[in-house]
Amino acid sequence: MDIIPAGDSALIVRVREQYENAPEETLDEVLRIFQLLQRAAIPGVIELAPAYTSVAVFFDPVAVLKSGGAAHGIFDELAAKIQSAITPASGRRRRLTAKRARRLIEIPVCYDAEFGVDLDRVAEHTKLPEHEVIHLHGTGEYRVACIGFVPGFTFLAGLPKNLATPRRDVPRKEIPPGSVGIGGAQTGIYPLRSPGGWNLIGRTPLKLFDASKTPPTLLSPGDRVRFRAISRDEFESLKNDMVIPTEAEEADAKR
Amino acid sequence: MRNANVMPRDPSTSASARATADEPLGITAVVERAGFQTSVQDLGRTGFRQFGVSTSGALDPFALRVANLLVGNDESAAGLEITLGGLQLRFEDERSVAWCGGEFDVQIGSRALPAGHVARVHRGNELKIGRAEIGCRCWLAISGGIDTPVVLNSRSTDLRANFGGLHGRTLRDGDQLPLGEFQASQVAATEDISSWTGPHDWVSPAQRHPALHFIRGADWHCFNDSTLQRFKINEFSVSSDSDRMGVRLEGVELKRNDEADLISQGVAPGTIQVPPGGKPILLLGDCQTIGGYPKIAHVITIDLGIAAQLRAGDRVRFLEVSLQDAYRLLIQRERDLERFRIGLSLQTS
């Protein structure tokens, strides 16, 4: 674990060196540190961004200074507070990990040729028939490794190794929202109309990003995800009545 | 508090309620000409980076803060970011206006309004922002602020994901720009055009061939010594495909020691990343939240305002400073701004 500057207003907590060796464990550890830092609410820290092996911490140096210390020691001061916030008692660690691991979200995906425009490319590269590509993708268990690139873009870890397919040499200028793709060893969902180079194999009718909701995304880092293959008809009917429940609505539903 | 136009601290009170309500429009300013790229921006959107939401916001937040203070707004009020000029606004009531940024030709009717001065506009007055001699962008503050809905904690326009600001997009000819409420004394104290202003490098930071200060990035050592020397010595020219996401630079190629993929990490405005082609990109406010290209350096916060002025064909150099110096300069500027704030309150009282 080390803490390194990323400019004068951000730093990176490097949790692990590698991701691929132990993705599940690394993700849990990154999320544990992310949550501990969220709870610690260290003065001057504005926001956090977890990603694969690290947590980026964005801060206001002026506010850090106002909370104590000297101007030349702003980074060291903050790094020390972060260090002490992420080394808590062991009982707390278990509770946090357990709580996070419970959420499993099912994403319906229509793998019809109209949406899966690169299924043939993936089939060719993996030397698997298209129906086998669909079957393997649809039965895998995934976790949200991080969200980024564009708001709500979900990077999912856990793609069956034999489905890995290199990105397209020339990215598409515009990819329709909901497109499910394979990029290298990862799979992911494009939430918004955007450019992109991943191989498109299907589409979900779910709305993954909605700026009018808090939080604005359907998925959060660490969530478990399963895909469910749906027909074109089901795609259309789901598309019409899908909404993201807000956290408040979810809490109401649990009561 | 002089202004109602402040961002709510609690995210749960944000966005949806106001965005969907059909509130009658209050006082607006009419966008007669929208210009090349004009958008509503405040000091940026924070708190949603974990969901992939960019900072957006004024590419030079300090310039917007100064402009806001000049017109008596809270410094976080939303204003307009104008790129390469061409904006023409007509006012429907009395307001104070001020702008900071590149060396633009700004007129209210037939009167010239220099950067960093405050002017009083009346009903029917037109404000025109012409071309810039030097620089690329400016920020216009209007007393009361721009009163578009707060979405995810901010009024800033996210131009990639199309939310926030005015309908999630750049302004168009004929738009009605909703303006916020202000206290009458805020405008009554304003002269036709004030003779006083802020320090020149605050209100007009654009330079034709600037040097930007940087601190080393985490991946500095992915590059060999001669490449790093070239990065520090050579000038780079600004490519025409630069935008609010980043300034694309051309010049010597910055080749890495090995081309192995790096794992993606959080990136922020100011980061200079180097894609495989060797042409560095200096990230700005609309940049993605995570990136996997090597980060050679980070431009320090107080120089981001100069970076925001770079336009196609400009040349830029990079000078190394220590993290301690970056903080010293930043803290000094905040202290100076505090003095400026006090000076302003004496000026207008």
Coordinates of C-alpha atoms in Angstrom, one line a residue:
Chain A
M1 CA 0.0 0.0 0.0
D2 CA 1.4 3.4 -0.9
I3 CA 0.0 6.9 -1.3
I4 CA 1.3 9.0 -4.2
P5 CA 0.5 12.5 -5.4
A6 CA -1.5 12.9 -8.6
G7 CA -1.0 16.6 -9.0
D8 CA -1.5 19.1 -6.1
S9 CA -5.2 18.4 -5.6
A10 CA -5.4 14.6 -5.9
L11 CA -3.6 11.5 -4.7
I12 CA -3.7 7.8 -5.4
V13 CA -3.9 5.2 -2.7
R14 CA -2.3 2.2 -4.4
V15 CA -3.9 -0.7 -2.7
R16 CA -2.4 -3.6 -4.8
E17 CA 0.2 -3.9 -7.6
Q18 CA -1.7 -6.4 -9.7
Y19 CA -5.3 -7.0 -10.5
E20 CA -5.5 -10.1 -12.6
N21 CA -3.8 -12.4 -10.1
A22 CA -6.6 -12.0 -7.5
P23 CA -9.4 -9.9 -8.9
E24 CA -12.0 -10.7 -6.3
E25 CA -9.7 -10.1 -3.4
T26 CA -8.3 -7.0 -4.9
L27 CA -11.7 -5.5 -5.6
D28 CA -12.8 -6.3 -2.1
E29 CA -9.8 -4.6 -0.6
V30 CA -10.1 -1.5 -2.9
L31 CA -13.8 -1.2 -2.0
R32 CA -13.1 -1.7 1.7
I33 CA -10.6 1.2 1.6
F34 CA -13.0 3.3 -0.5
Q35 CA -15.8 2.8 2.1
L36 CA -13.5 3.5 5.1
L37 CA -12.3 6.8 3.4
Q38 CA -15.9 7.7 2.7
R39 CA -16.8 7.2 6.4
A40 CA -13.7 9.0 7.7
A41 CA -14.9 12.2 5.9
I42 CA -11.4 13.7 6.3
P43 CA -11.6 17.5 6.2
G44 CA -10.7 18.8 2.7
V45 CA -11.4 15.5 0.9
I46 CA -13.9 16.2 -1.9
E47 CA -14.5 12.9 -3.5
L48 CA -13.1 9.4 -4.2
A49 CA -12.8 7.2 -7.3
P50 CA -12.1 3.5 -6.9
A51 CA -10.6 1.7 -9.9
Y52 CA -9.2 -1.8 -10.1
T53 CA -6.2 -1.5 -7.8
S54 CA -6.5 2.0 -6.4
V55 CA -8.6 4.6 -4.8
A56 CA -8.1 8.2 -6.2
V57 CA -8.7 10.9 -3.6
F58 CA -9.6 14.4 -4.7
F59 CA -9.1 17.2 -2.3
D60 CA -9.0 20.9 -1.7
P61 CA -5.5 21.7 -0.5
V62 CA -6.7 25.0 1.0
A63 CA -9.3 23.2 3.1
V64 CA -6.8 20.6 4.2
L65 CA -4.5 23.4 5.3
K66 CA -7.3 25.0 7.3
S67 CA -7.9 21.8 9.2
G68 CA -4.4 22.1 10.6
G69 CA -0.7 21.8 9.6
A70 CA 1.7 23.8 7.5
A71 CA 1.4 24.7 3.8
H72 CA 4.5 22.7 2.8
G73 CA 3.2 19.7 4.6
I74 CA -0.3 19.5 3.0
F75 CA 0.3 16.2 1.2
D76 CA 2.0 14.5 4.2
E77 CA -0.7 15.6 6.5
L78 CA -3.4 14.3 4.4
A79 CA -1.5 11.0 3.6
A80 CA -1.1 10.4 7.3
K81 CA -4.8 10.9 8.0
I82 CA -5.7 8.6 5.1
Q83 CA -3.2 6.0 6.4
S84 CA -4.8 6.0 9.8
A85 CA -8.4 5.9 8.5
I86 CA -7.7 2.8 6.5
T87 CA -6.1 0.7 9.2
P88 CA -9.0 0.1 11.5
A89 CA -10.0 -2.7 13.8
S90 CA -10.4 -6.1 12.1
G91 CA -14.1 -6.6 13.2
R92 CA -15.1 -3.6 11.1
R93 CA -13.4 -5.0 8.1
R94 CA -15.4 -8.2 8.0
R95 CA -18.7 -6.3 8.4
L96 CA -18.0 -4.0 5.5
T97 CA -17.0 -6.7 3.1
A98 CA -20.0 -8.8 4.0
K99 CA -22.5 -6.0 3.5
R100 CA -21.2 -5.1 0.1
A101 CA -21.0 -8.6 -1.3
R102 CA -24.8 -9.2 -0.9
R103 CA -26.0 -7.0 -3.8
L104 CA -26.7 -9.1 -7.0
I105 CA -28.2 -7.4 -9.9
E106 CA -29.6 -9.1 -13.0
I107 CA -29.3 -7.4 -16.3
P108 CA -31.5 -8.6 -19.1
V109 CA -29.7 -8.6 -22.4
C110 CA -31.0 -9.2 -25.9
Y111 CA -28.3 -11.0 -27.9
D112 CA -30.2 -10.7 -31.3
A113 CA -28.0 -10.1 -34.3
E114 CA -29.4 -6.6 -34.7
F115 CA -27.8 -5.6 -31.4
G116 CA -24.9 -8.1 -31.3
V117 CA -23.3 -6.6 -34.4
D118 CA -19.8 -7.9 -33.5
L119 CA -20.9 -11.4 -32.4
D120 CA -19.4 -12.8 -35.6
R121 CA -16.0 -11.1 -34.8
V122 CA -16.0 -12.5 -31.3
A123 CA -16.9 -15.9 -32.6
E124 CA -14.2 -15.8 -35.2
H125 CA -11.5 -14.7 -32.7
T126 CA -12.6 -17.2 -30.0
K127 CA -13.2 -20.0 -32.4
L128 CA -16.5 -20.6 -30.7
P129 CA -19.9 -20.7 -32.5
E130 CA -22.0 -17.6 -31.8
H131 CA -24.6 -19.4 -29.7
E132 CA -21.8 -20.6 -27.5
V133 CA -20.4 -17.1 -27.1
I134 CA -23.9 -16.0 -26.1
H135 CA -24.3 -18.9 -23.7
L136 CA -21.0 -18.4 -22.0
H137 CA -21.4 -14.6 -21.7
G138 CA -25.0 -15.0 -20.4
T139 CA -24.1 -17.6 -17.7
G140 CA -21.0 -15.9 -16.3
E141 CA -20.9 -14.1 -12.9
Y142 CA -19.5 -10.7 -13.0
R143 CA -18.6 -7.9 -10.6
V144 CA -18.5 -4.2 -11.3
A145 CA -14.8 -3.4 -11.1
C146 CA -15.3 0.3 -11.6
I147 CA -17.4 3.0 -13.3
G148 CA -15.9 5.6 -15.6
F149 CA -14.9 6.6 -19.2
V150 CA -18.4 8.2 -19.5
P151 CA -20.9 8.6 -16.7
G152 CA -22.2 5.2 -15.7
F153 CA -20.0 3.1 -18.0
T154 CA -19.6 -0.2 -16.2
F155 CA -16.4 -2.2 -16.4
L156 CA -17.2 -5.8 -15.4
A157 CA -14.6 -8.3 -14.3
G158 CA -15.2 -12.0 -14.6
L159 CA -15.5 -12.5 -18.4
P160 CA -14.9 -16.2 -19.1
K161 CA -11.3 -16.2 -20.3
N162 CA -12.0 -17.9 -23.6
L163 CA -14.3 -15.0 -24.6
A164 CA -11.6 -12.3 -24.5
T165 CA -11.4 -10.5 -27.8
P166 CA -9.3 -7.5 -28.7
R167 CA -11.0 -4.1 -29.2
R168 CA -11.8 -3.0 -32.7
D169 CA -8.9 -1.3 -34.5
V170 CA -11.1 1.6 -35.4
P171 CA -13.5 2.6 -32.7
R172 CA -17.1 3.3 -33.6
K173 CA -18.1 7.0 -33.6
E174 CA -21.4 6.3 -31.9
I175 CA -22.6 3.4 -29.9
P176 CA -26.3 3.1 -28.9
P177 CA -27.1 3.3 -25.1
G178 CA -27.4 -0.1 -23.4
S179 CA -24.9 -1.8 -25.7
V180 CA -23.1 -4.7 -24.1
G181 CA -19.6 -5.2 -25.3
I182 CA -16.4 -7.2 -24.9
G183 CA -13.1 -5.2 -24.8
G184 CA -10.1 -7.4 -24.2
A185 CA -10.6 -9.5 -21.0
Q186 CA -13.5 -7.3 -19.9
T187 CA -17.1 -6.9 -20.6
G188 CA -19.1 -3.8 -20.0
I189 CA -22.2 -1.8 -20.8
Y190 CA -22.4 1.6 -22.6
P191 CA -24.9 3.7 -20.7
L192 CA -25.0 6.7 -23.1
R193 CA -24.6 7.4 -26.7
S194 CA -20.8 7.6 -27.0
P195 CA -17.9 6.5 -29.2
G196 CA -16.2 3.2 -28.3
G197 CA -14.1 0.4 -29.5
W198 CA -15.5 -2.7 -27.8
N199 CA -17.1 -5.6 -29.7
L200 CA -20.9 -5.3 -29.3
I201 CA -22.7 -8.5 -28.6
G202 CA -26.1 -7.4 -27.3
R203 CA -28.1 -4.7 -25.7
T204 CA -30.0 -4.2 -22.4
P205 CA -33.2 -2.2 -22.2
L206 CA -32.2 -1.0 -18.7
K207 CA -31.3 2.7 -18.2
L208 CA -27.9 2.6 -16.5
F209 CA -27.4 6.3 -16.0
D210 CA -30.0 8.9 -15.1
A211 CA -28.7 12.3 -13.9
S212 CA -32.0 13.0 -12.2
K213 CA -31.5 10.2 -9.7
T214 CA -29.3 10.0 -6.7
P215 CA -27.2 7.9 -7.1
P216 CA -27.3 8.4 -10.9
T217 CA -26.3 4.8 -11.8
L218 CA -28.1 1.5 -11.6
L219 CA -24.8 -0.3 -10.7
S220 CA -22.2 0.6 -8.1
P221 CA -18.5 -0.6 -7.8
G222 CA -18.5 -4.0 -6.2
D223 CA -22.0 -5.1 -7.3
R224 CA -22.4 -8.7 -8.5
V225 CA -24.0 -8.9 -11.9
R226 CA -25.6 -11.7 -13.9
F227 CA -27.0 -11.4 -17.4
R228 CA -30.2 -12.9 -18.5
A229 CA -30.8 -13.6 -22.2
I230 CA -34.1 -12.1 -23.3
S231 CA -36.1 -12.1 -26.6
R232 CA -36.5 -9.1 -28.8
D233 CA -40.2 -8.8 -27.6
E234 CA -39.2 -8.8 -24.0
F235 CA -36.5 -6.2 -24.8
E236 CA -39.2 -3.9 -26.2
S237 CA -41.6 -4.3 -23.3
L238 CA -38.9 -3.9 -20.7
K239 CA -37.6 -0.8 -22.4
N240 CA -41.0 0.9 -22.0
D241 CA -41.4 0.4 -18.2
M242 CA -37.8 0.4 -16.9
V243 CA -36.9 3.0 -14.3
I244 CA -34.1 3.1 -11.8
P245 CA -35.4 3.2 -8.2
T246 CA -33.7 5.9 -6.1
E247 CA -32.0 5.0 -2.9
A248 CA -35.0 6.5 -1.0
E249 CA -37.5 4.4 -3.0
E250 CA -35.4 1.3 -2.4
A251 CA -35.4 2.0 1.3
D252 CA -39.1 2.5 1.3
A253 CA -39.6 -0.8 -0.5
K254 CA -37.6 -2.6 2.2
R255 CA -39.7 -1.2 5.0
Chain B
M1 CA -25.1 35.7 2.1
R2 CA -25.7 38.1 -0.8
N3 CA -27.1 35.6 -3.2
A4 CA -29.6 32.9 -3.3
N5 CA -27.7 31.1 -6.1
V6 CA -25.6 28.7 -4.0
M7 CA -25.2 24.9 -4.5
P8 CA -27.1 22.8 -2.0
R9 CA -24.7 20.7 0.1
D10 CA -27.0 17.7 0.5
P11 CA -27.2 15.7 -2.7
S12 CA -30.6 14.3 -1.8
T13 CA -32.1 17.8 -2.3
S14 CA -30.7 18.0 -5.8
A15 CA -31.8 17.8 -9.3
S16 CA -34.9 15.8 -10.0
A17 CA -37.5 17.8 -8.1
R18 CA -36.5 21.0 -9.7
A19 CA -35.6 19.6 -13.1
T20 CA -39.0 18.1 -13.6
A21 CA -41.2 20.9 -12.1
D22 CA -42.7 23.2 -14.7
E23 CA -41.6 26.3 -12.9
P24 CA -42.6 29.5 -14.7
L25 CA -39.5 31.3 -16.0
G26 CA -38.5 34.3 -14.0
I27 CA -36.3 37.0 -15.4
T28 CA -34.2 35.8 -18.3
A29 CA -31.5 37.1 -20.6
V30 CA -32.1 36.5 -24.3
V31 CA -29.4 34.7 -26.2
E32 CA -29.5 36.6 -29.5
R33 CA -26.3 34.8 -30.8
A34 CA -24.9 31.8 -28.9
G35 CA -21.4 32.0 -30.4
F36 CA -19.1 29.1 -31.1
Q37 CA -19.5 27.2 -27.9
T38 CA -21.1 28.8 -24.9
S39 CA -22.3 26.8 -21.9
V40 CA -23.6 27.3 -18.3
Q41 CA -20.8 26.4 -15.8
D42 CA -20.2 26.8 -12.1
L43 CA -17.2 25.6 -10.1
G44 CA -17.9 22.0 -11.1
R45 CA -19.7 18.9 -10.2
T46 CA -18.3 16.9 -7.3
G47 CA -19.4 13.9 -5.4
F48 CA -20.3 11.6 -8.3
R49 CA -16.9 10.6 -9.6
Q50 CA -17.3 7.1 -8.3
F51 CA -20.2 6.8 -10.8
G52 CA -18.1 8.1 -13.7
V53 CA -19.4 11.7 -13.6
S54 CA -16.8 14.2 -14.7
T55 CA -16.0 17.5 -12.9
S56 CA -17.2 19.7 -15.8
G57 CA -17.4 23.3 -14.6
A58 CA -15.6 26.4 -15.6
L59 CA -12.2 25.3 -17.1
D60 CA -10.7 28.2 -15.1
P61 CA -12.7 28.1 -11.9
F62 CA -10.6 30.9 -10.4
A63 CA -11.6 33.3 -13.2
L64 CA -15.3 32.5 -12.6
R65 CA -14.8 33.0 -8.8
V66 CA -13.3 36.5 -9.4
A67 CA -16.0 37.5 -11.9
N68 CA -18.7 36.3 -9.5
L69 CA -17.1 38.3 -6.6
L70 CA -16.9 41.4 -8.8
V71 CA -20.7 41.4 -9.4
G72 CA -21.5 40.6 -5.7
N73 CA -22.4 36.9 -6.3
D74 CA -21.4 34.0 -4.1
E75 CA -18.2 32.8 -5.8
S76 CA -19.9 29.4 -6.7
A77 CA -22.7 31.0 -8.7
A78 CA -23.1 29.7 -12.2
G79 CA -22.0 31.9 -15.1
L80 CA -21.3 31.4 -18.8
E81 CA -18.2 30.0 -20.3
I82 CA -17.7 31.5 -23.8
T83 CA -15.3 29.8 -26.2
L84 CA -13.8 31.8 -29.0
G85 CA -16.5 34.6 -28.7
G86 CA -19.5 35.3 -30.8
L87 CA -22.0 35.6 -27.9
Q88 CA -24.7 38.3 -27.9
L89 CA -27.0 38.6 -24.9
R90 CA -29.9 41.0 -24.4
F91 CA -30.9 41.8 -20.8
E92 CA -34.4 42.2 -19.6
D93 CA -33.7 43.9 -16.3
E94 CA -30.9 45.7 -14.5
R95 CA -27.9 43.6 -13.6
S96 CA -24.2 43.8 -12.9
V97 CA -21.9 42.0 -15.2
A98 CA -18.2 41.2 -15.2
W99 CA -16.0 38.8 -17.1
C100 CA -12.5 37.3 -16.8
G101 CA -10.4 35.2 -19.3
G102 CA -8.8 35.7 -22.6
E103 CA -8.2 39.0 -24.3
F104 CA -11.7 39.4 -25.8
D105 CA -13.4 42.4 -27.2
V106 CA -16.5 42.9 -25.1
Q107 CA -19.1 45.7 -25.7
I108 CA -22.2 46.8 -23.9
G109 CA -23.9 48.8 -26.6
S110 CA -21.1 51.1 -27.7
R111 CA -19.2 51.0 -24.5
A112 CA -16.2 48.6 -24.2
L113 CA -16.1 46.5 -21.0
P114 CA -12.5 45.4 -20.2
A115 CA -11.8 42.2 -18.3
G116 CA -12.2 42.4 -14.6
H117 CA -14.3 45.5 -14.6
V118 CA -17.9 45.6 -13.4
A119 CA -20.7 47.2 -15.5
R120 CA -24.3 47.9 -14.9
V121 CA -26.6 46.8 -17.7
H122 CA -30.2 48.0 -18.2
R123 CA -33.3 46.5 -19.7
G124 CA -32.8 46.2 -23.4
N125 CA -29.0 46.5 -23.3
E126 CA -27.0 44.2 -25.4
L127 CA -23.7 42.6 -24.4
K128 CA -21.5 41.4 -27.2
I129 CA -18.4 39.2 -26.9
G130 CA -16.3 39.4 -30.0
R131 CA -13.2 37.6 -31.0
A132 CA -10.2 37.1 -28.7
E133 CA -6.8 38.6 -29.6
I134 CA -5.1 36.1 -27.3
G135 CA -6.7 33.2 -25.5
C136 CA -9.6 30.9 -26.1
R137 CA -12.3 31.3 -23.3
C138 CA -13.8 33.8 -21.0
W139 CA -16.3 33.5 -18.1
L140 CA -19.2 36.0 -17.7
A141 CA -20.8 36.5 -14.3
I142 CA -24.2 38.1 -14.0
S143 CA -25.5 39.3 -10.6
G144 CA -28.0 36.7 -9.4
G145 CA -26.2 34.0 -11.4
I146 CA -27.6 31.7 -14.1
D147 CA -30.5 29.9 -12.5
T148 CA -30.7 26.7 -14.4
P149 CA -31.6 23.6 -12.3
V150 CA -29.1 22.0 -10.0
V151 CA -28.4 18.5 -11.4
L152 CA -26.2 16.2 -9.3
N153 CA -25.1 19.0 -7.1
S154 CA -24.1 21.5 -9.8
R155 CA -25.5 23.8 -12.5
S156 CA -22.5 22.9 -14.8
T157 CA -23.3 21.6 -18.2
D158 CA -21.9 18.1 -18.8
L159 CA -21.5 18.3 -22.6
R160 CA -20.5 14.7 -23.0
A161 CA -23.4 13.1 -21.1
N162 CA -25.8 16.0 -21.9
F163 CA -27.2 17.0 -18.6
G164 CA -27.0 20.1 -16.3
G165 CA -26.8 23.7 -17.6
L166 CA -29.5 24.7 -20.1
H167 CA -31.1 21.4 -21.3
G168 CA -27.7 19.7 -21.0
R169 CA -26.3 21.4 -24.1
T170 CA -24.5 24.5 -25.4
L171 CA -26.5 27.6 -25.8
R172 CA -28.4 28.2 -29.1
D173 CA -29.6 31.4 -30.8
G174 CA -32.9 32.4 -29.2
D175 CA -32.5 30.6 -25.9
Q176 CA -33.9 32.2 -22.8
L177 CA -31.3 32.1 -20.1
P178 CA -33.0 32.1 -16.6
L179 CA -31.3 34.4 -14.2
G180 CA -31.3 34.2 -10.4
E181 CA -32.4 36.7 -7.8
F182 CA -30.1 39.2 -6.3
Q183 CA -30.3 42.0 -3.7
A184 CA -31.0 45.4 -5.2
S185 CA -28.0 46.9 -3.4
Q186 CA -25.8 44.5 -5.3
V187 CA -26.5 46.3 -8.5
A188 CA -27.4 49.7 -7.2
A189 CA -23.8 50.2 -6.1
T190 CA -22.4 49.3 -9.6
E191 CA -21.1 52.1 -11.7
D192 CA -21.7 52.3 -15.5
I193 CA -18.3 50.7 -15.8
S194 CA -16.0 50.5 -12.8
S195 CA -12.6 52.0 -12.9
W196 CA -11.2 49.5 -10.5
T197 CA -10.4 45.8 -11.2
G198 CA -8.5 42.8 -10.0
P199 CA -4.8 41.9 -10.7
H200 CA -4.1 41.4 -14.4
D201 CA -3.0 37.8 -14.1
W202 CA -6.3 36.9 -12.5
V203 CA -8.7 38.7 -14.8
S204 CA -6.7 38.1 -18.0
P205 CA -4.4 35.1 -17.7
A206 CA -4.1 34.2 -21.4
Q207 CA -0.6 34.1 -22.9
R208 CA 0.4 33.3 -26.4
H209 CA 3.4 31.0 -25.5
P210 CA 2.9 30.1 -21.9
A211 CA 5.0 27.9 -19.6
L212 CA 3.0 25.7 -17.4
H213 CA 4.3 24.4 -14.1
F214 CA 4.1 20.7 -13.5
I215 CA 4.9 18.2 -10.9
R216 CA 6.0 14.7 -11.9
G217 CA 3.3 12.1 -12.5
A218 CA 3.2 8.5 -11.1
D219 CA 4.4 7.1 -14.4
W220 CA 7.3 9.6 -14.9
H221 CA 9.7 6.6 -14.8
C222 CA 7.9 4.9 -17.7
F223 CA 9.9 7.2 -19.9
N224 CA 13.7 7.3 -20.5
D225 CA 15.9 10.2 -19.6
S226 CA 16.2 11.6 -23.0
T227 CA 12.4 11.6 -23.5
L228 CA 12.0 13.3 -20.1
Q229 CA 14.6 15.9 -21.2
R230 CA 12.7 16.5 -24.4
F231 CA 9.4 16.9 -22.4
K232 CA 11.1 19.6 -20.2
I233 CA 12.9 21.5 -23.0
N234 CA 10.8 21.4 -26.1
E235 CA 7.8 23.5 -27.0
F236 CA 4.6 21.7 -27.9
S237 CA 1.9 23.1 -30.2
V238 CA -1.8 22.9 -29.5
S239 CA -3.7 20.8 -31.9
S240 CA -7.0 21.8 -33.4
D241 CA -8.8 18.8 -32.0
S242 CA -8.5 20.1 -28.5
D243 CA -11.7 20.6 -26.5
R244 CA -13.0 20.8 -23.0
M245 CA -11.8 17.2 -22.4
G246 CA -8.2 18.0 -23.1
V247 CA -5.6 20.0 -24.9
R248 CA -3.9 17.7 -27.5
L249 CA -0.3 18.5 -28.0
E250 CA 2.0 18.0 -30.9
G251 CA 5.8 18.1 -31.0
V252 CA 8.4 15.6 -30.1
E253 CA 7.0 12.1 -29.6
L254 CA 7.2 10.9 -26.0
K255 CA 8.0 7.2 -26.3
R256 CA 7.7 4.9 -23.4
N257 CA 10.3 2.4 -22.3
D258 CA 7.8 -0.4 -22.8
E259 CA 4.3 -0.5 -24.2
A260 CA 2.7 -2.8 -21.6
D261 CA -0.8 -1.8 -20.6
L262 CA -1.2 0.1 -17.4
I263 CA -4.2 -0.5 -15.1
S264 CA -6.7 2.3 -15.2
Q265 CA -6.7 4.8 -12.3
G266 CA -8.4 8.0 -11.4
V267 CA -7.4 11.0 -13.5
A268 CA -8.1 14.7 -13.0
P269 CA -7.9 18.0 -14.8
G270 CA -4.3 18.9 -15.1
T271 CA -3.1 15.4 -15.7
I272 CA -0.8 15.0 -18.8
Q273 CA -1.2 11.5 -20.2
V274 CA 0.7 10.0 -23.1
P275 CA -1.2 7.6 -25.4
P276 CA 0.8 5.0 -27.4
G277 CA 1.3 7.5 -30.3
G278 CA 3.5 9.6 -28.0
K279 CA 1.4 12.8 -28.3
P280 CA 0.6 14.1 -24.8
I281 CA -2.9 15.2 -23.8
L282 CA -3.4 17.7 -21.0
L283 CA -6.7 16.9 -19.5
L284 CA -9.2 19.6 -18.7
G285 CA -12.5 19.8 -16.8
D286 CA -14.6 17.5 -19.0
C287 CA -12.0 14.7 -18.9
Q288 CA -13.0 11.1 -18.1
T289 CA -12.8 10.0 -14.5
I290 CA -10.4 7.1 -15.0
G291 CA -7.7 6.5 -17.6
G292 CA -5.1 3.9 -18.4
Y293 CA -2.5 5.9 -20.3
P294 CA 0.8 6.7 -18.5
K295 CA 0.6 9.9 -16.6
I296 CA 3.9 11.8 -17.2
A297 CA 3.0 14.9 -15.2
H298 CA 0.4 17.1 -13.6
V299 CA 0.0 20.8 -14.3
I300 CA -0.4 22.6 -11.0
T301 CA -3.8 24.0 -10.0
I302 CA -3.0 27.7 -10.3
D303 CA -1.8 27.2 -13.9
L304 CA -5.0 25.5 -15.0
G305 CA -6.4 28.9 -15.9
I306 CA -3.6 29.5 -18.3
A307 CA -4.1 26.0 -19.8
A308 CA -7.8 26.8 -20.3
Q309 CA -6.7 29.6 -22.7
L310 CA -4.7 27.4 -25.1
R311 CA -6.1 27.4 -28.6
A312 CA -5.0 25.7 -31.8
G313 CA -1.6 26.9 -32.9
D314 CA -0.5 28.2 -29.5
R315 CA 2.8 26.9 -28.2
V316 CA 3.4 25.7 -24.6
R317 CA 6.3 24.6 -22.5
F318 CA 6.4 22.8 -19.2
L319 CA 8.5 23.7 -16.2
E320 CA 9.0 21.4 -13.2
V321 CA 8.2 22.6 -9.7
S322 CA 8.1 20.8 -6.4
L323 CA 4.8 19.8 -4.8
Q324 CA 5.7 22.2 -1.9
D325 CA 6.1 25.1 -4.4
A326 CA 2.7 24.2 -6.0
Y327 CA 1.1 24.5 -2.5
R328 CA 3.0 27.7 -1.6
L329 CA 1.8 29.4 -4.8
L330 CA -1.8 28.1 -4.4
I331 CA -2.0 29.2 -0.7
Q332 CA -0.6 32.6 -1.6
R333 CA -3.2 33.1 -4.3
E334 CA -6.0 32.2 -1.9
R335 CA -4.7 34.7 0.6
D336 CA -4.6 37.3 -2.1
L337 CA -8.1 36.5 -3.1
E338 CA -9.2 36.9 0.5
R339 CA -7.7 40.4 0.5
F340 CA -9.4 41.1 -2.8
R341 CA -12.7 40.0 -1.3
I342 CA -12.3 42.4 1.6
G343 CA -11.2 45.2 -0.7
L344 CA -14.3 44.6 -2.8
S345 CA -16.6 44.8 0.1
L346 CA -15.0 48.2 1.1
Q347 CA -15.3 49.4 -2.5
T348 CA -19.0 48.6 -2.9
S349 CA -20.1 49.5 0.6

